[in-house]
Short mmCIF file of C-alpha atoms and ligand atoms in Angstrom, two decimals:
data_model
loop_
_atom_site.label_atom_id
_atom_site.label_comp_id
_atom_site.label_asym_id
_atom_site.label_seq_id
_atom_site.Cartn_x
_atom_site.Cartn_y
_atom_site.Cartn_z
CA UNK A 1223 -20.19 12.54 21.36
CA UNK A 1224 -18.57 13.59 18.13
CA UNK A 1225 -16.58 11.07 16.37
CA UNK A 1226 -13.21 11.84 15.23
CA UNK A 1227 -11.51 11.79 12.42
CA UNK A 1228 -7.59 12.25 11.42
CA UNK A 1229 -6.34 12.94 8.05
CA UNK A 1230 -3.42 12.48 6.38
CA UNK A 1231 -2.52 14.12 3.67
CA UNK A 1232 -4.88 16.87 4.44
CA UNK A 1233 -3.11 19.43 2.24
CA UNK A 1234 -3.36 17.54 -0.93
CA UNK A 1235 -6.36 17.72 -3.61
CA UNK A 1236 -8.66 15.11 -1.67
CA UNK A 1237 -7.99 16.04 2.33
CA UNK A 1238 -10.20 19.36 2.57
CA UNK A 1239 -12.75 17.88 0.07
CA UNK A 1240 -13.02 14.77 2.90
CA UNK A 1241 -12.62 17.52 6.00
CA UNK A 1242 -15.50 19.42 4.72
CA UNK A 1243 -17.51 16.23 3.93
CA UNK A 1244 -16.79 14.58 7.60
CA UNK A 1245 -17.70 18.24 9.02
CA UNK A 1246 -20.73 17.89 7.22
CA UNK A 1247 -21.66 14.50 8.90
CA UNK A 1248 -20.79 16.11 12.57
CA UNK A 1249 -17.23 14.80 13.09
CA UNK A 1250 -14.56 16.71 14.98
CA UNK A 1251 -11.67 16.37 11.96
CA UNK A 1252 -7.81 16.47 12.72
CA UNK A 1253 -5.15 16.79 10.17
CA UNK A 1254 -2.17 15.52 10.19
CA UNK A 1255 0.65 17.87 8.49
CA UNK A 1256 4.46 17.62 7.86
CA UNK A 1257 6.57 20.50 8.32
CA UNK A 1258 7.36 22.81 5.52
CA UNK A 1259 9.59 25.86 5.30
CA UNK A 1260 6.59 27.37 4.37
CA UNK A 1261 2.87 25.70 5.16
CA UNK A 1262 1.27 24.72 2.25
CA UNK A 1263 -2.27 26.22 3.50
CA UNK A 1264 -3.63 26.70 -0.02
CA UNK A 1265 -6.02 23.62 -0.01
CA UNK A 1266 -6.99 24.04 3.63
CA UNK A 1267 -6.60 28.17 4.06
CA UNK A 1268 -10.75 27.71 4.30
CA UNK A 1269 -10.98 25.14 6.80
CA UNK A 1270 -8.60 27.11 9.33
CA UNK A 1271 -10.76 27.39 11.79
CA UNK A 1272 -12.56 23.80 11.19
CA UNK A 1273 -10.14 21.32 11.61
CA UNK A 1274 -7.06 21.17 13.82
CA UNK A 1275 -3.43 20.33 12.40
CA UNK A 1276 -1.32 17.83 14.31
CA UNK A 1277 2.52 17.59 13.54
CA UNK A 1278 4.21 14.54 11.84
CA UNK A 1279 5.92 12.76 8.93
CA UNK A 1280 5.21 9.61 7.62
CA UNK A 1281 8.62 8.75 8.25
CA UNK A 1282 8.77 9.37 11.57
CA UNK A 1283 6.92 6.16 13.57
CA UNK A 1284 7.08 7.96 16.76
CA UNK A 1285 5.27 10.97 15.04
CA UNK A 1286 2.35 9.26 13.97
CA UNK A 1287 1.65 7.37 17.49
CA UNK A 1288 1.92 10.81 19.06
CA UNK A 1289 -0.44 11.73 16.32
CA UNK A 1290 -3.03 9.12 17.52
CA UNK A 1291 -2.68 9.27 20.86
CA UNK A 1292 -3.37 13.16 21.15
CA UNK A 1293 -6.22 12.84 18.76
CA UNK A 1294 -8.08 9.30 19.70
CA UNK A 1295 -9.70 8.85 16.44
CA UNK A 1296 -12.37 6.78 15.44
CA UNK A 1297 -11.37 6.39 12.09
CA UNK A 1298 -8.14 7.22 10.19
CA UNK A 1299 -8.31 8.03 6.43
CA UNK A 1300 -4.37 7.21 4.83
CA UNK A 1301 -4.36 9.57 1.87
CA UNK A 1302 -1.05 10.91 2.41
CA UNK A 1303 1.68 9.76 0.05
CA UNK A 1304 3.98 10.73 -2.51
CA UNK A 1305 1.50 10.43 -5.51
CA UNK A 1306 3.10 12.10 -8.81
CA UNK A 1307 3.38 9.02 -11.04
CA UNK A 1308 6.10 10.52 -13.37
CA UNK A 1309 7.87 11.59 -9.83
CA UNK A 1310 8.06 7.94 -8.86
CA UNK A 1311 10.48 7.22 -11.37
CA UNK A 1312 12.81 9.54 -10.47
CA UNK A 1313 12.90 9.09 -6.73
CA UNK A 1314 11.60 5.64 -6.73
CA UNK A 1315 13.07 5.40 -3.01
CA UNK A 1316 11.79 8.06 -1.69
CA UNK A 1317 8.58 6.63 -3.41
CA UNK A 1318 8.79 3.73 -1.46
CA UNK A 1319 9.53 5.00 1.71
CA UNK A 1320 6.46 7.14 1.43
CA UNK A 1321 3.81 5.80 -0.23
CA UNK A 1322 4.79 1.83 0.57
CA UNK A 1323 6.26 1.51 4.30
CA UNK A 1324 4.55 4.23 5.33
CA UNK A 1325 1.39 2.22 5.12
CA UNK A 1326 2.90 -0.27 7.91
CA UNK A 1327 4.13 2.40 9.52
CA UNK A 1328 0.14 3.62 10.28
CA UNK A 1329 -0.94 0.23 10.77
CA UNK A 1330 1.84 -0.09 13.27
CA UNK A 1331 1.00 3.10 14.89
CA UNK A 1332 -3.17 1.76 14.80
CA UNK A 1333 -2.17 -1.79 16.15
CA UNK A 1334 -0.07 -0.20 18.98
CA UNK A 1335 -2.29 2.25 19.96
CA UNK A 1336 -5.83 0.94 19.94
CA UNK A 1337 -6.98 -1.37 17.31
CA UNK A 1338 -10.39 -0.55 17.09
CA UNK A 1339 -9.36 2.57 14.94
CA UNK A 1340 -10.69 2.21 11.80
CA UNK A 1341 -8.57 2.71 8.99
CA UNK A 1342 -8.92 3.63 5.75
CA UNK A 1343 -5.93 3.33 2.96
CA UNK A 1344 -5.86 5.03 -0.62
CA UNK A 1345 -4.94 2.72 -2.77
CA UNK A 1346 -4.94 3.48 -6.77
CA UNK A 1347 -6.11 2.22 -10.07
CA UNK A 1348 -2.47 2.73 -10.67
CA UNK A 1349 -2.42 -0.67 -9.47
CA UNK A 1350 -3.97 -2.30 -12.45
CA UNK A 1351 -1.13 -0.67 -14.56
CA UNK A 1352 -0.97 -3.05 -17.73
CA UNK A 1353 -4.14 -4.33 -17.52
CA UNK A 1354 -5.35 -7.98 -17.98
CA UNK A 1355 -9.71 -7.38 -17.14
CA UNK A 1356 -11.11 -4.78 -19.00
CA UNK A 1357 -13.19 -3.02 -16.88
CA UNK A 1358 -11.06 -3.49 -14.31
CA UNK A 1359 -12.64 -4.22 -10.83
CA UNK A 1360 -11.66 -5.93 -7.18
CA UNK A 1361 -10.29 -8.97 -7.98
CA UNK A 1362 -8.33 -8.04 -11.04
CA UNK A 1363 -4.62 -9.24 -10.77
CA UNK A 1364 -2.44 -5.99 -10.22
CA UNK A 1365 0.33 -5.44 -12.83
CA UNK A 1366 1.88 -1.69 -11.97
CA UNK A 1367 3.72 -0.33 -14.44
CA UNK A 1368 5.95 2.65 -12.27
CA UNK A 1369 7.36 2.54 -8.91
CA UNK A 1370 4.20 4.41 -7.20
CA UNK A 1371 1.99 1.54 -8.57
CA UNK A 1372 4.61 -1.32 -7.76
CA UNK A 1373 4.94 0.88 -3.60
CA UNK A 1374 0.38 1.36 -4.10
CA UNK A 1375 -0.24 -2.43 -4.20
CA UNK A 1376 2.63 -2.95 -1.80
CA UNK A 1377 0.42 -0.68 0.90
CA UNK A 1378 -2.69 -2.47 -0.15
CA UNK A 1379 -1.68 -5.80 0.50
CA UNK A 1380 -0.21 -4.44 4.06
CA UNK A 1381 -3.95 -3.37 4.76
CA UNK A 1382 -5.41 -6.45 3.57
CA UNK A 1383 -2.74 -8.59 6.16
CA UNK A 1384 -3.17 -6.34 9.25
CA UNK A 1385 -6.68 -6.94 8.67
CA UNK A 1386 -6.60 -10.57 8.40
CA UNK A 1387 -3.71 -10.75 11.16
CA UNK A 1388 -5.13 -8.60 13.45
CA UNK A 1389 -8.64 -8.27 13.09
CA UNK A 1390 -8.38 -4.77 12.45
CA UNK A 1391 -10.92 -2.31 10.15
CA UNK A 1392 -8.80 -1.65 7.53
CA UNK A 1393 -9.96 -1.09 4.22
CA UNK A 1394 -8.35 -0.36 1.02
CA UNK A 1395 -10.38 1.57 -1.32
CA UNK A 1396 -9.25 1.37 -5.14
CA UNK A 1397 -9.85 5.29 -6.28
CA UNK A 1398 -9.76 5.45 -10.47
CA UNK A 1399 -8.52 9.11 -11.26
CA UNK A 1400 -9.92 11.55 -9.50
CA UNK A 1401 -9.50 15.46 -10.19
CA UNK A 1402 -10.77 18.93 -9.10
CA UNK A 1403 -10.39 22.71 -9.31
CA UNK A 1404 -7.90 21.48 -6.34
CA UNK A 1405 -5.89 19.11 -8.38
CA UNK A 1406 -1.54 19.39 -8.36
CA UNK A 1407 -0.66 21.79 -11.81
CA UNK A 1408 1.21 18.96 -12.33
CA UNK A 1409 -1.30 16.39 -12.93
CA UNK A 1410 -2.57 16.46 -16.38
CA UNK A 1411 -6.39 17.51 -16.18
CA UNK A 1412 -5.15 20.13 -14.00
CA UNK A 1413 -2.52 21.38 -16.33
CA UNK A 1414 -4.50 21.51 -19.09
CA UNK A 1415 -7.37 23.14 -17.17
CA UNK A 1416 -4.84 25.61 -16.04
CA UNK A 1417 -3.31 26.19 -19.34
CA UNK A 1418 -6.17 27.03 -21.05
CA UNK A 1419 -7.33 29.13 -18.94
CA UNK A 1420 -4.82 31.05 -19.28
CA UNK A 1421 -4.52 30.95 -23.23
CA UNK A 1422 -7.87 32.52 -23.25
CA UNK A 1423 -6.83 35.03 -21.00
CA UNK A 1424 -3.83 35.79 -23.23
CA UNK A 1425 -1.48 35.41 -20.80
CA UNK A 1426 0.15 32.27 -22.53
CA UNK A 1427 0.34 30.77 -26.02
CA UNK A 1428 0.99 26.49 -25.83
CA UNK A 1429 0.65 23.41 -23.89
CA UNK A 1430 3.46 20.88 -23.10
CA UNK A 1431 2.21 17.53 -22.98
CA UNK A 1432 3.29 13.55 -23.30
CA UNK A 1433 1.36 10.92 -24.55
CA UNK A 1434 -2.27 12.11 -25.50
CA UNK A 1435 -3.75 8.40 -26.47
CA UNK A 1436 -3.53 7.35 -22.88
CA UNK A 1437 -7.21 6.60 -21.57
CA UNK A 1438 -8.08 7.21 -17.82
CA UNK A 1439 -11.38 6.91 -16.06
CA UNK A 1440 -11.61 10.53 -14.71
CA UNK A 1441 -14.20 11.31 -11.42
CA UNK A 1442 -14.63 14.29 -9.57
CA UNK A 1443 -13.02 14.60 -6.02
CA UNK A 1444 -15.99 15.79 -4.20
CA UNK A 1445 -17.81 12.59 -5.12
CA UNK A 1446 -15.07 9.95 -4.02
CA UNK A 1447 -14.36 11.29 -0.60
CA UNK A 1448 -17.66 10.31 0.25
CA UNK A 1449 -17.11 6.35 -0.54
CA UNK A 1450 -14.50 6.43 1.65
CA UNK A 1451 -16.51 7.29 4.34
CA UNK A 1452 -18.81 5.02 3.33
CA UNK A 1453 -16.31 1.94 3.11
CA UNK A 1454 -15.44 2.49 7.02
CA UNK A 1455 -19.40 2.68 8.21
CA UNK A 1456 -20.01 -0.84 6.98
CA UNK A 1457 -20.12 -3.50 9.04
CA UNK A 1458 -17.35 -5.70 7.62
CA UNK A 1459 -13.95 -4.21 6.91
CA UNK A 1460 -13.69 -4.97 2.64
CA UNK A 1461 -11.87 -3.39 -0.32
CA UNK A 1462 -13.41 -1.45 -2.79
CA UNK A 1463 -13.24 -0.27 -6.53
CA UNK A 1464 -14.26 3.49 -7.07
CA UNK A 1465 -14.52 5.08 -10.30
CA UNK A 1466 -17.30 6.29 -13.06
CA UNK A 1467 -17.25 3.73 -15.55
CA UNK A 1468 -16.17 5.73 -18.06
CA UNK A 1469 -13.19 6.66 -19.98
CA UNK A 1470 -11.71 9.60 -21.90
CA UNK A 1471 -8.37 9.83 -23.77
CA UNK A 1472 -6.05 12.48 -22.42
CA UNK A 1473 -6.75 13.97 -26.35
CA UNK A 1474 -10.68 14.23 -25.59
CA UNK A 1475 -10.06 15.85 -22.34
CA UNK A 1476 -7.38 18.89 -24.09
CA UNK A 1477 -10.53 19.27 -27.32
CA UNK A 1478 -13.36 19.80 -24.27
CA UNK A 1479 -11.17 22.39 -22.38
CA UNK A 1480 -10.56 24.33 -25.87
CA UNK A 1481 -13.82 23.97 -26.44
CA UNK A 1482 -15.58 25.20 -23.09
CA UNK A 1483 -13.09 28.71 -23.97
CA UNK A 1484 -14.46 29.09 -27.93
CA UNK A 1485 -10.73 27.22 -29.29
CA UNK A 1486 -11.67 24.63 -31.68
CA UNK A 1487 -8.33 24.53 -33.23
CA UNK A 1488 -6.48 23.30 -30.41
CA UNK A 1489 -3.76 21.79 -32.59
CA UNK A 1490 -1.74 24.80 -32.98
CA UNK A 1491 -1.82 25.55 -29.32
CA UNK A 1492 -0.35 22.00 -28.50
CA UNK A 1493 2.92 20.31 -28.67
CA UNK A 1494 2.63 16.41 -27.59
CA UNK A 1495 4.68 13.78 -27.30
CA UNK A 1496 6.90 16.25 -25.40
CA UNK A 1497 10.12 13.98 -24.27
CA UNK A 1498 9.90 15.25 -20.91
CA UNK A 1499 6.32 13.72 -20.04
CA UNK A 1500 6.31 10.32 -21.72
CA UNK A 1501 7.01 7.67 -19.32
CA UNK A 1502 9.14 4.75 -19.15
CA UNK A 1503 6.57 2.81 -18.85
CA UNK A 1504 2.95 3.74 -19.69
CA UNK A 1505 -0.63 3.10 -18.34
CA UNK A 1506 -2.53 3.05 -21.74
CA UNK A 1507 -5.91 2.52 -20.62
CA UNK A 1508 -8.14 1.91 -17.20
CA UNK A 1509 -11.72 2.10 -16.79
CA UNK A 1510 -13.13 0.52 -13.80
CA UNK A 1511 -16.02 -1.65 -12.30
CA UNK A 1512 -17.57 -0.01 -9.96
CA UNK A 1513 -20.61 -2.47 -9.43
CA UNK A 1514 -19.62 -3.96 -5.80
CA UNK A 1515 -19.19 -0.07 -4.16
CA UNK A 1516 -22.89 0.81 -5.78
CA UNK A 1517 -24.05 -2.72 -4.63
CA UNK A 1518 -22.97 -2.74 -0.80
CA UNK A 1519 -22.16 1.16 -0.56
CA UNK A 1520 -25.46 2.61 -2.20
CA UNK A 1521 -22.13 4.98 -4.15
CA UNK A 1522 -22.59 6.47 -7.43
CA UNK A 1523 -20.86 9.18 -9.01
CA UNK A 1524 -22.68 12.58 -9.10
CA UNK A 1525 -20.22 14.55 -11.55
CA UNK A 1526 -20.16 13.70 -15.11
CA UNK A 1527 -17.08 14.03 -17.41
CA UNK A 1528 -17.95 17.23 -19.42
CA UNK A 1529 -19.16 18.67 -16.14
CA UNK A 1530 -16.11 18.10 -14.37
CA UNK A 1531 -13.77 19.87 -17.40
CA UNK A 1532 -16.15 22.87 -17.25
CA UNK A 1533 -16.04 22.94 -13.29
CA UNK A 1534 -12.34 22.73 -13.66
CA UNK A 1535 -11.25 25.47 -16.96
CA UNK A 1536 -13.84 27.69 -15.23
CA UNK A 1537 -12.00 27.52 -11.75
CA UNK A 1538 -9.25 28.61 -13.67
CA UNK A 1539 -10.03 31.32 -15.57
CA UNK A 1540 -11.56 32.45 -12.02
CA UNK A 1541 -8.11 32.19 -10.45
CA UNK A 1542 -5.94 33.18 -13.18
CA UNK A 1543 -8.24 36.67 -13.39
CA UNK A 1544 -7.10 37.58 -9.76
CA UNK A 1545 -3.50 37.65 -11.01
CA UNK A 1546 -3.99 39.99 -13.70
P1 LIG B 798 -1.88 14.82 -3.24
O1 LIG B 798 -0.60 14.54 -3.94
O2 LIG B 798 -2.69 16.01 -3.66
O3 LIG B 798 -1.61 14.96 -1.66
C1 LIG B 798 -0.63 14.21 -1.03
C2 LIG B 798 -0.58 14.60 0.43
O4 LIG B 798 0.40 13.79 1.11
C3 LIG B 798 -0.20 16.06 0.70
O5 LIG B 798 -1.04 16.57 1.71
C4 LIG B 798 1.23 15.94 1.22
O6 LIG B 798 1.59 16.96 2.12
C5 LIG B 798 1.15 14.62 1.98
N1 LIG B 798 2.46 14.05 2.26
C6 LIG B 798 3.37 13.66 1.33
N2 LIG B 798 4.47 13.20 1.96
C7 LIG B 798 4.25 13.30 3.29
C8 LIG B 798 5.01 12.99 4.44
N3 LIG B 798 6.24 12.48 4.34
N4 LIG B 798 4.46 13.20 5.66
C9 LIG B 798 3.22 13.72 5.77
N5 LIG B 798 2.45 14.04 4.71
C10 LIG B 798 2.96 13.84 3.48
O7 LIG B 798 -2.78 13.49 -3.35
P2 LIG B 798 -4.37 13.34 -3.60
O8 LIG B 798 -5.10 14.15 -2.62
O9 LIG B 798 -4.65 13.48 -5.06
O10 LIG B 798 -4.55 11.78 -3.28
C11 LIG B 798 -4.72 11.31 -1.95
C12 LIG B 798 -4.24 9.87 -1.87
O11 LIG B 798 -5.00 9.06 -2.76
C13 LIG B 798 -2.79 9.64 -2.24
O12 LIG B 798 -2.29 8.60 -1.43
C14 LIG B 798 -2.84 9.17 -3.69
O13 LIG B 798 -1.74 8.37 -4.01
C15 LIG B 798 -4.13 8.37 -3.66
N6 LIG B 798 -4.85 8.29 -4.91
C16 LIG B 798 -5.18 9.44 -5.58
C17 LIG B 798 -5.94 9.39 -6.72
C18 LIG B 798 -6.30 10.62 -7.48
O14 LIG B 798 -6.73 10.49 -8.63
N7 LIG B 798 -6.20 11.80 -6.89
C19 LIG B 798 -6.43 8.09 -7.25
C20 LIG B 798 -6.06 6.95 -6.42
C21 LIG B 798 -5.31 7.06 -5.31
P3 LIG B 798 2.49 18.27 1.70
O15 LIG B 798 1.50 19.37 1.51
O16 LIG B 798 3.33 18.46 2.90
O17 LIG B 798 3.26 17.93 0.47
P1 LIG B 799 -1.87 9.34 -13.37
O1 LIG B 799 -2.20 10.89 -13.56
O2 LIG B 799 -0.50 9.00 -13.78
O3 LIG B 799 -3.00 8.59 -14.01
O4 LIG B 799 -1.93 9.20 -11.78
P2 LIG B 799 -1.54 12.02 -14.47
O5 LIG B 799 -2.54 13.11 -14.55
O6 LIG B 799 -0.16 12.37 -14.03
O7 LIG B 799 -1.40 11.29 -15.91
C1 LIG B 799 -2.53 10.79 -16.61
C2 LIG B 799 -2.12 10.42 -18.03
O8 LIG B 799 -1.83 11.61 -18.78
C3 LIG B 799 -0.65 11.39 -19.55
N1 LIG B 799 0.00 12.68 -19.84
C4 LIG B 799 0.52 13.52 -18.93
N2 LIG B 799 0.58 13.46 -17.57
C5 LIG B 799 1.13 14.49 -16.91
N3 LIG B 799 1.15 14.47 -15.59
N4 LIG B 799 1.67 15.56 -17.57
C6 LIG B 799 1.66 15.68 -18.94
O9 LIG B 799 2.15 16.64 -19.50
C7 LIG B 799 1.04 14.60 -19.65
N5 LIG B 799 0.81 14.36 -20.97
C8 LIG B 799 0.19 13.20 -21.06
C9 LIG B 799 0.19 10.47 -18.66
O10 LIG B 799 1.20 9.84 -19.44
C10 LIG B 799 -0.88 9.53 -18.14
O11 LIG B 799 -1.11 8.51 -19.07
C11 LIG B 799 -2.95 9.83 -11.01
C12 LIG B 799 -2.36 10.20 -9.65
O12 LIG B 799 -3.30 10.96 -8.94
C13 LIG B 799 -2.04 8.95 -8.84
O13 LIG B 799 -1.66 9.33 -7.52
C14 LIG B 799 -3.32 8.09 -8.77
O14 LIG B 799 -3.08 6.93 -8.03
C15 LIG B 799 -3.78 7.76 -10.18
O15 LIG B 799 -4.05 8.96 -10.86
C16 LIG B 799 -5.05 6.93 -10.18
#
C-alpha cells in the first residue's frame, strides 16, 4: 500500500517542491488548504491532478482532525505558518496564533486521532536570532530577535514535549534559509531575483531594499524538502539542523544577480537602507552546522550559492518575458 502524506502549507514555496518529491518516492500526497476568495493555485497549478486538497485553517481545531481523519496519513509535514519575518512585527498576534499555537493545535489533532502519525514541524534558523555559537547547530541556545522567531521556537519546543509526553514521532527540523524560483516576491532573494530580471528587460529602473550587511546561509528548496523526509524515516524521532554551511551577505547576493544579467554597476540601480525594510530588530548573521543531518541522515546540499542566484534571475527573466 501507498503511504500517505498530508501537507500543510502546500501552496507556499516549499509544499509542491515536497509533493513532487513524496510523489517521487510513491506516496499518495494530500494538501491541506485554507480558503481564499480566490485559490492561490500558482505553486501547485502543476500538481492538480497529483495531489488532492483537503479544506482547513490552522485555526480551526475541528478542521484539522477532520483533515486527518479523511486522509489517515502516515506522516504529516507542518510547513504551514505565517512566515514573513518583517510581517511578524506588525501582526505579531496573528503571528502567534499561526505559526505558535497552531503547532499544538496539530499535535492535538495527531494525539487525538492516532498517534502513530508521524509528524514533522518546520522550525527556522530564525530561532538562533542574535546568535551566541557561530556556526550555529542543534544545541545552540535560541535567542529570536522578531515575533515569528520568539512564536518558531515556541512550536519547536511544543514538538519536542508531545514527543517526550506522548511518545509521539515528532520531529523538528531547523531549515537555514531556503529559496527558489518559487520563493514569496517579498522575501529578499526573490525580490531581487525578480527585480533584476526585470531591469534587464527594461521594464523597471531600481531596487528597494533594507539592510544589505545582513548575512544568511541561503539553500535551495528542492534540496531541503528531501531532509525532511528523511528526518521522519529514521528510527528515532530527533531534531535536526539543515542548511549549506555557507554564508552570503544580502550585498553579495544583489552584485551576483547584476552580474548573471551583464550589470556590474549595480549601485545606481539600488537604494538601501530603505526605512520601510529595516527591522526593529535585526538578524545580522547565521550560518549553520549541518554535521549531525549529514552524519545520521546521509543529507547534503546539492545546489550551490551562485547556482541557486542563476536558477533564480533566470526563472525570472523567463516569467517576466511572458508578460511582455
Ligand atoms: P510560505 O510562506 O511560502 O508558505 C506558507 C504556507 O502556509 C502557505 O501555503 C499558506 O497558505 C499557509 N498558511 C498560512 N496561514 C494558514 C492558515 N491559517 N491555514 C492554513 N494554511 C495557512 O512558507 P515556506 O514554504 O517558505 O516555508 C514553509 C515553512 O517552513 C513555514 O512554516 C516557514 O516558517 C518555515 N521555514 C521556512 C524557511 C525558508 O527559508 N523558506 C526556513 C525555515 C523555516 P496560503 O496560500 O493560503 O497563504
Ligand atoms: P528572513 O528572510 O527574514 O531571513 O526569513 P528575508 O528574505 O525576509 O530577509 C533576509 C535578510 O534580508 C534583509 N533585507 C530584506 N528583506 C526583505 N524581505 N526585503 C528587503 O527589501 C530587504 N532588504 C534587506 C533582511 O533584513 C534580512 O536580514 C526567512 C523566512 O523564510 C522565514 O520564514 C524563515 O524561517 C527564515 O528565512 C529562515
Amino acid at each position: 500500500m501507498a503511504k500517505k502524506a498530508l501537507i500543510t502549507g502546500i501552496t507556499g514555496q516549499d509544499g509542491p517542491y515536497l509533493a513532487e518529491f513524496l510523489l517521487s518516492k510513491g506516496y499518495e500526497v494530500f494538501g491541506f488548504v485554507r480558503r481564499l476568495s480566490t485559490p492561490n493555485i500558482t505553486n501547485i497549478h502543476h500538481l492538480k491532478n497529483k495531489i488532492q486538497l483537503v479544506s482547513g485553517d490552522l485555526l480551526d481545531q475541528g478542521s484539522i482532525m477532520g483533515a486527518l481523519l479523511e486522509t489517515k496519513p502516515d506522516e504529516v509535514y507542518n510547513l504551514a505558518a505565517q512566515s514573513f519575518v518583517e510581517s511578524s512585527w506588525k501582526q505579531p498576534v496573528l503571528t502567534g496564533e499561526f505559526t505558535a499555537l497552531s503547532v499544538t493545535r496539530m499535535l492535538e489533532a495527531v494525539r487525538l486521532v492516532d498517534r502513530n502519525i508521524r509528524f514533522y514541524q518546520a522550525s527556522s534558523s530564525e530561532m538562533f536570532g542574535k546568535v551566541t555559537e557561530t556556526p550555529q547547530k542543534e544545541t545552540t541556545r535560541f535567542y529570536p530577535r522578531s515575533p515569528y522567531g520568539v512564536a518558531k521556537v515556541y512550536g519547536h519546543y511544543i514538538t519536542v514535549n508531545y514527543r517526550e509526553s506522548y511518545n509521539m514521532f515528532a520531529v523538528s527540523g531547523i531549515l537555514f534559509n531556503h529559496e527558489s524560483p518559487r520563493r514569496g516576491i517579498e522575501f529578499v532573494t526573490r525580490k531581487i531575483s525578480n527585480s533584476v530580471a526585470r531591469i534587464s528587460l527594461g521594464l523597471s529602473d531600481s531596487l528597494e531594499l533594507g539592510n544589505l550587511d545582513s548575512k544568511r546561509d541561503w539553500g535551495f528548496a528542492g534540496d531541503y524538502v528531501e531532509a525532511m523526509w528523511l528526518m521522519l524515516q529514521q528510527d528515532h524521532a530527533d531534531d535536526y539542523v539543515i542548511a549549506t554551511g555557507e554564508n552570503h551577505s544580502v550585498r553579495e547576493f544583489v552584485e551576483l544577480a547584476f552580474k548573471i544579467v551583464g550589470i556590474t554597476d549595480w549601485e545606481k540601480y539600488v537604494r538601501a537602507n530603505h526605512p520601510k525594510h529595516l527591522r526593529p530588530a535585526e538578524v545580522d548573521n547565521l550560518i549553520g552546522d549541518y554535521s549531525k543531518a549529514r552524519e545520521k541522515l546521509g543529507w547534503q546540499p546539492k545546489t550551490s550559492f551562485p547556482e541557486l542566484v542563476e536558477m533564480m534571475v533566470k526563472a525570472d527573466i523567463e516569467k517576466e518575458k511572458k508578460t511582455m
